[in-house]
């Protein structure tokens, strides 16, 4: 009987740059069932660990503005702008009921209406 070759799962690697928004999970806190194990962060810098050669990241935790150093990218996920802006991009602008829109979409529209109204000439 021929033996099937074993395959190893290949994890796609994501490279982050300064300013990228990410979701990070503190794996030790997660497995211990402790609170505060997952947060949104902003990438501040990347660097290569001298002993392991692995690229690690320093993040600013946005909820507390705490600095977190040496974050393993295996426990980070990108937070793309398209996901953050999806509710605004798909807001049902034809609806007369603003309740059909998410609060973020309504806030964005109100902000831009105020800005646009300020740019218009005064009514007579």
Coordinates of N, CA and C in Angstrom, one line a residue:
X1 N 0.8 -1.2 0.0 CA 0.0 0.0 0.0 C 0.9 1.2 0.0
X2 N 0.6 2.1 -0.9 CA 1.4 3.3 -1.1 C 1.1 4.3 0.0
X3 N 2.0 4.9 0.6 CA 1.8 5.9 1.7 C 1.6 7.3 1.0
X4 N 0.6 8.0 1.5 CA 0.3 9.3 1.0 C 1.3 10.3 1.6
X5 N 1.8 11.2 0.7 CA 2.8 12.2 1.3 C 2.0 13.1 2.2
X6 N 2.7 13.4 3.3 CA 2.1 14.3 4.3 C 2.3 15.8 3.8
X7 N 1.3 16.5 4.0 CA 1.4 17.9 3.6 C 1.3 18.8 4.9
X8 N 2.0 19.8 4.9 CA 1.9 20.7 6.0 C 1.1 21.9 5.6
X9 N 0.2 22.3 6.5 CA -0.6 23.5 6.3 C 0.3 24.7 6.2
X10 N 0.1 25.5 5.1 CA 0.9 26.7 4.9 C 0.0 27.9 5.3
X11 N 0.5 28.6 6.3 CA -0.3 29.8 6.8 C 0.2 31.0 5.9
X12 N -0.8 31.7 5.3 CA -0.4 32.9 4.6 C 0.2 33.9 5.5
X13 N 1.3 34.5 5.1 CA 1.9 35.6 5.9 C 1.4 36.9 5.4
X14 N 1.1 37.7 6.4 CA 0.7 39.1 6.1 C 1.8 40.0 6.7
X15 N 2.2 41.0 5.9 CA 3.1 42.0 6.3 C 2.4 43.2 6.6
X16 N 2.7 43.8 7.8 CA 2.0 45.0 8.2 C 3.0 46.1 8.2
X17 N 2.5 47.3 7.9 CA 3.3 48.5 7.9 C 2.8 49.5 9.0
X18 N 3.6 50.5 9.3 CA 3.3 51.5 10.3 C 1.9 52.1 9.9
X19 N 1.0 52.2 10.9 CA -0.3 52.8 10.7 C -1.4 51.8 10.4
X20 N -1.0 50.6 10.1 CA -2.1 49.6 9.8 C -2.9 49.3 11.1
X21 N -4.2 49.1 10.9 CA -5.1 48.8 12.0 C -5.2 47.3 12.0
X22 N -5.1 46.7 13.2 CA -5.1 45.2 13.4 C -5.9 44.9 14.6
X23 N -6.4 43.6 14.6 CA -7.0 43.0 15.8 C -6.0 42.1 16.3
X24 N -5.7 42.2 17.6 CA -4.7 41.3 18.3 C -5.3 40.6 19.4
X25 N -4.9 39.3 19.5 CA -5.4 38.5 20.6 C -4.1 38.1 21.5
X26 N -4.2 38.4 22.7 CA -3.1 38.0 23.7 C -3.5 36.5 24.0
X27 N -2.7 35.6 23.4 CA -3.1 34.2 23.4 C -3.0 33.6 24.8
X28 N -2.1 34.1 25.7 CA -2.0 33.6 27.0 C -3.3 34.0 27.8
X29 N -3.7 35.2 27.7 CA -4.9 35.7 28.4 C -6.1 35.0 27.9
X30 N -6.1 34.7 26.5 CA -7.2 34.0 25.9 C -7.4 32.6 26.5
X31 N -6.3 31.8 26.4 CA -6.4 30.4 26.9 C -6.6 30.3 28.4
X32 N -6.2 31.3 29.1 CA -6.5 31.3 30.6 C -7.9 31.8 30.9
X33 N -8.6 32.3 29.9 CA -9.9 32.8 30.2 C -10.0 34.1 30.9
X34 N -8.9 34.9 30.7 CA -8.8 36.2 31.4 C -9.5 37.3 30.5
X35 N -10.0 38.3 31.1 CA -10.6 39.4 30.3 C -9.5 40.2 29.6
X36 N -10.0 41.0 28.6 CA -9.0 41.9 27.9 C -8.0 41.2 27.0
X37 N -8.4 40.1 26.5 CA -7.4 39.3 25.7 C -7.4 39.8 24.2
X38 N -8.4 40.5 23.7 CA -8.5 40.9 22.3 C -8.7 42.4 22.2
X39 N -7.9 43.1 21.4 CA -8.0 44.5 21.3 C -7.7 45.0 19.8
X40 N -8.1 46.2 19.5 CA -7.7 46.8 18.3 C -6.4 47.6 18.5
X41 N -5.5 47.5 17.6 CA -4.2 48.2 17.7 C -3.8 48.8 16.4
X42 N -2.8 49.7 16.5 CA -2.2 50.4 15.3 C -0.8 49.9 15.3
X43 N -0.3 49.5 14.2 CA 1.1 49.1 14.1 C 2.0 50.3 14.2
X44 N 3.0 50.2 15.0 CA 4.0 51.3 15.2 C 5.3 51.0 14.5
X45 N 5.7 49.8 14.6 CA 7.0 49.4 13.9 C 7.1 47.9 13.9
X46 N 7.9 47.4 13.0 CA 8.2 45.9 12.9 C 9.7 45.8 13.1
X47 N 10.1 44.6 13.6 CA 11.5 44.3 13.8 C 11.7 42.8 13.8
X48 N 12.9 42.4 13.5 CA 13.3 41.0 13.5 C 13.9 40.6 14.8
X49 N 13.4 39.5 15.4 CA 13.9 39.0 16.7 C 15.3 38.4 16.4
X50 N 16.3 38.8 17.2 CA 17.7 38.3 17.0 C 17.8 36.8 17.1
X51 N 17.2 36.2 18.1 CA 17.3 34.7 18.3 C 16.5 33.9 17.3
X52 N 15.3 34.3 17.1 CA 14.4 33.4 16.3 C 14.4 33.8 14.8
X53 N 14.7 35.1 14.5 CA 14.6 35.6 13.1 C 13.2 35.9 12.7
X54 N 12.3 35.8 13.6 CA 10.9 36.0 13.3 C 10.6 37.5 13.4
X55 N 9.8 38.0 12.5 CA 9.4 39.4 12.5 C 8.3 39.6 13.5
X56 N 8.5 40.6 14.4 CA 7.5 40.9 15.5 C 7.1 42.4 15.3
X57 N 6.1 42.7 15.9 CA 5.5 44.1 15.8 C 5.3 44.7 17.1
X58 N 5.4 46.1 17.1 CA 5.0 46.9 18.3 C 3.7 47.6 17.9
X59 N 2.8 47.5 18.8 CA 1.4 48.1 18.6 C 1.1 49.1 19.6
X60 N 0.2 50.0 19.3 CA -0.5 50.9 20.3 C -1.9 50.3 20.4
X61 N -2.3 49.9 21.6 CA -3.6 49.5 21.9 C -4.5 50.7 21.9
X62 N -5.4 50.8 21.0 CA -6.2 52.1 20.8 C -7.2 52.3 21.9
X63 N -7.7 51.3 22.6 CA -8.6 51.6 23.7 C -8.0 52.3 24.9
X64 N -6.7 52.0 25.1 CA -6.1 52.6 26.3 C -4.8 53.4 25.9
X65 N -4.5 53.4 24.7 CA -3.2 54.0 24.2 C -2.0 53.4 24.8
X66 N -2.1 52.1 25.2 CA -0.9 51.4 25.8 C 0.0 50.9 24.6
X67 N 1.2 50.9 24.9 CA 2.2 50.4 23.9 C 2.5 48.9 24.2
X68 N 2.4 48.1 23.2 CA 2.6 46.7 23.3 C 3.8 46.3 22.4
X69 N 4.8 45.7 23.0 CA 6.0 45.4 22.2 C 6.1 43.9 21.9
X70 N 6.7 43.6 20.8 CA 7.0 42.2 20.5 C 5.8 41.3 20.2
X71 N 4.9 41.8 19.5 CA 3.7 41.1 19.2 C 3.9 40.1 18.0
X72 N 3.5 38.9 18.2 CA 3.6 37.8 17.2 C 2.5 38.0 16.2
X73 N 2.9 38.1 14.9 CA 1.9 38.3 13.9 C 0.9 37.2 13.7
X74 N 1.2 36.0 14.2 CA 0.3 34.9 14.1 C -1.0 35.2 14.9
X75 N -1.0 36.1 15.8 CA -2.1 36.5 16.6 C -2.7 37.8 16.2
X76 N -2.4 38.3 15.1 CA -2.9 39.6 14.5 C -3.7 39.3 13.3
X77 N -4.7 40.1 13.1 CA -5.4 40.1 11.8 C -5.6 41.5 11.3
X78 N -5.5 41.7 10.0 CA -5.7 43.1 9.5 C -7.2 43.5 9.7
X79 N -7.4 44.8 9.9 CA -8.7 45.4 9.9 C -8.8 46.4 8.7
X80 N -9.2 45.9 7.6 CA -9.1 46.7 6.4 C -10.1 47.8 6.4
X81 N -9.8 48.9 5.8 CA -10.7 50.1 5.7 C -12.0 49.8 5.1
X82 N -12.0 48.9 4.1 CA -13.2 48.5 3.4 C -14.2 47.9 4.4
X83 N -13.8 47.1 5.4 CA -14.7 46.6 6.4 C -15.2 47.7 7.3
X84 N -14.3 48.6 7.7 CA -14.8 49.6 8.6 C -15.7 50.6 7.9
X85 N -15.6 50.8 6.6 CA -16.5 51.7 5.9 C -17.7 51.0 5.2
X86 N -17.8 49.7 5.3 CA -18.9 49.0 4.6 C -20.3 49.5 4.9
X87 N -20.5 49.8 6.2 CA -21.9 50.3 6.5 C -22.2 51.7 5.8
X88 N -21.2 52.5 5.7 CA -21.4 53.8 5.0 C -21.5 53.6 3.5
X89 N -20.7 52.7 3.0 CA -20.7 52.5 1.5 C -22.0 51.8 1.1
X90 N -22.6 51.1 2.0 CA -23.9 50.4 1.6 C -25.1 51.0 2.2
X91 N -25.0 52.2 2.8 CA -26.1 52.8 3.5 C -27.3 53.0 2.5
X92 N -28.5 52.7 2.9 CA -29.7 52.8 2.0 C -30.1 54.3 1.9
X93 N -29.5 55.0 1.0 CA -29.7 56.5 1.0 C -31.1 56.8 0.5
X94 N -31.8 55.9 -0.2 CA -33.1 56.2 -0.7 C -34.2 56.1 0.4
X95 N -33.8 55.5 1.5 CA -34.8 55.3 2.6 C -35.0 56.7 3.3
X96 N -36.3 56.9 3.5 CA -36.7 58.1 4.3 C -36.5 57.9 5.8
X97 N -36.5 56.7 6.2 CA -36.3 56.3 7.6 C -34.8 56.1 7.9
X98 N -34.2 57.0 8.6 CA -32.8 56.9 8.9 C -32.5 55.7 9.8
X99 N -33.6 55.1 10.4 CA -33.4 53.9 11.3 C -32.9 52.7 10.5
X100 N -33.1 52.8 9.1 CA -32.6 51.7 8.3 C -31.1 51.7 8.1
X101 N -30.5 52.9 8.5 CA -29.0 53.0 8.4 C -28.4 52.8 9.8
X102 N -27.1 52.3 9.8 CA -26.4 52.1 11.0 C -26.1 53.5 11.6
X103 N -25.8 53.6 12.9 CA -25.5 54.8 13.5 C -24.2 55.4 12.9
X104 N -23.2 54.6 12.5 CA -22.0 55.1 11.8 C -22.3 55.8 10.5
X105 N -23.2 55.2 9.7 CA -23.5 55.8 8.4 C -24.3 57.1 8.6
X106 N -25.2 57.2 9.6 CA -25.9 58.4 9.8 C -24.9 59.5 10.3
X107 N -24.0 59.1 11.2 CA -23.1 60.1 11.7 C -22.2 60.7 10.6
X108 N -21.7 59.8 9.7 CA -20.9 60.2 8.6 C -21.6 61.1 7.7
X109 N -22.9 60.8 7.4 CA -23.7 61.7 6.5 C -23.9 63.0 7.1
X110 N -24.3 63.0 8.4 CA -24.5 64.3 9.1 C -23.3 65.2 9.1
X111 N -22.1 64.6 9.4 CA -20.9 65.3 9.4 C -20.6 65.9 8.1
X112 N -20.8 65.2 7.0 CA -20.5 65.7 5.7 C -21.6 66.7 5.2
X113 N -22.8 66.6 5.7 CA -23.8 67.5 5.3 C -23.5 68.9 6.0
X114 N -23.0 68.9 7.2 CA -22.6 70.1 7.9 C -21.5 70.8 7.2
X115 N -20.5 70.0 6.8 CA -19.3 70.5 6.1 C -19.7 71.1 4.7
X116 N -20.6 70.3 4.0 CA -21.0 70.8 2.7 C -21.9 72.1 2.8
X117 N -22.7 72.1 3.8 CA -23.6 73.3 4.0 C -22.7 74.5 4.3
X118 N -21.7 74.4 5.1 CA -20.8 75.5 5.4 C -20.1 76.0 4.2
X119 N -19.9 75.2 3.2 CA -19.2 75.6 1.9 C -20.2 76.3 1.0
X120 N -21.5 76.2 1.2 CA -22.4 76.8 0.3 C -22.6 78.3 0.6
X121 N -22.9 79.1 -0.5 CA -23.2 80.5 -0.2 C -24.4 80.7 0.7
X122 N -24.5 81.7 1.4 CA -25.6 82.0 2.3 C -26.9 82.2 1.5
X123 N -28.0 81.7 2.1 CA -29.3 81.9 1.4 C -29.8 83.3 1.5
X124 N -30.5 83.7 0.5 CA -31.1 85.1 0.6 C -32.6 85.0 0.8

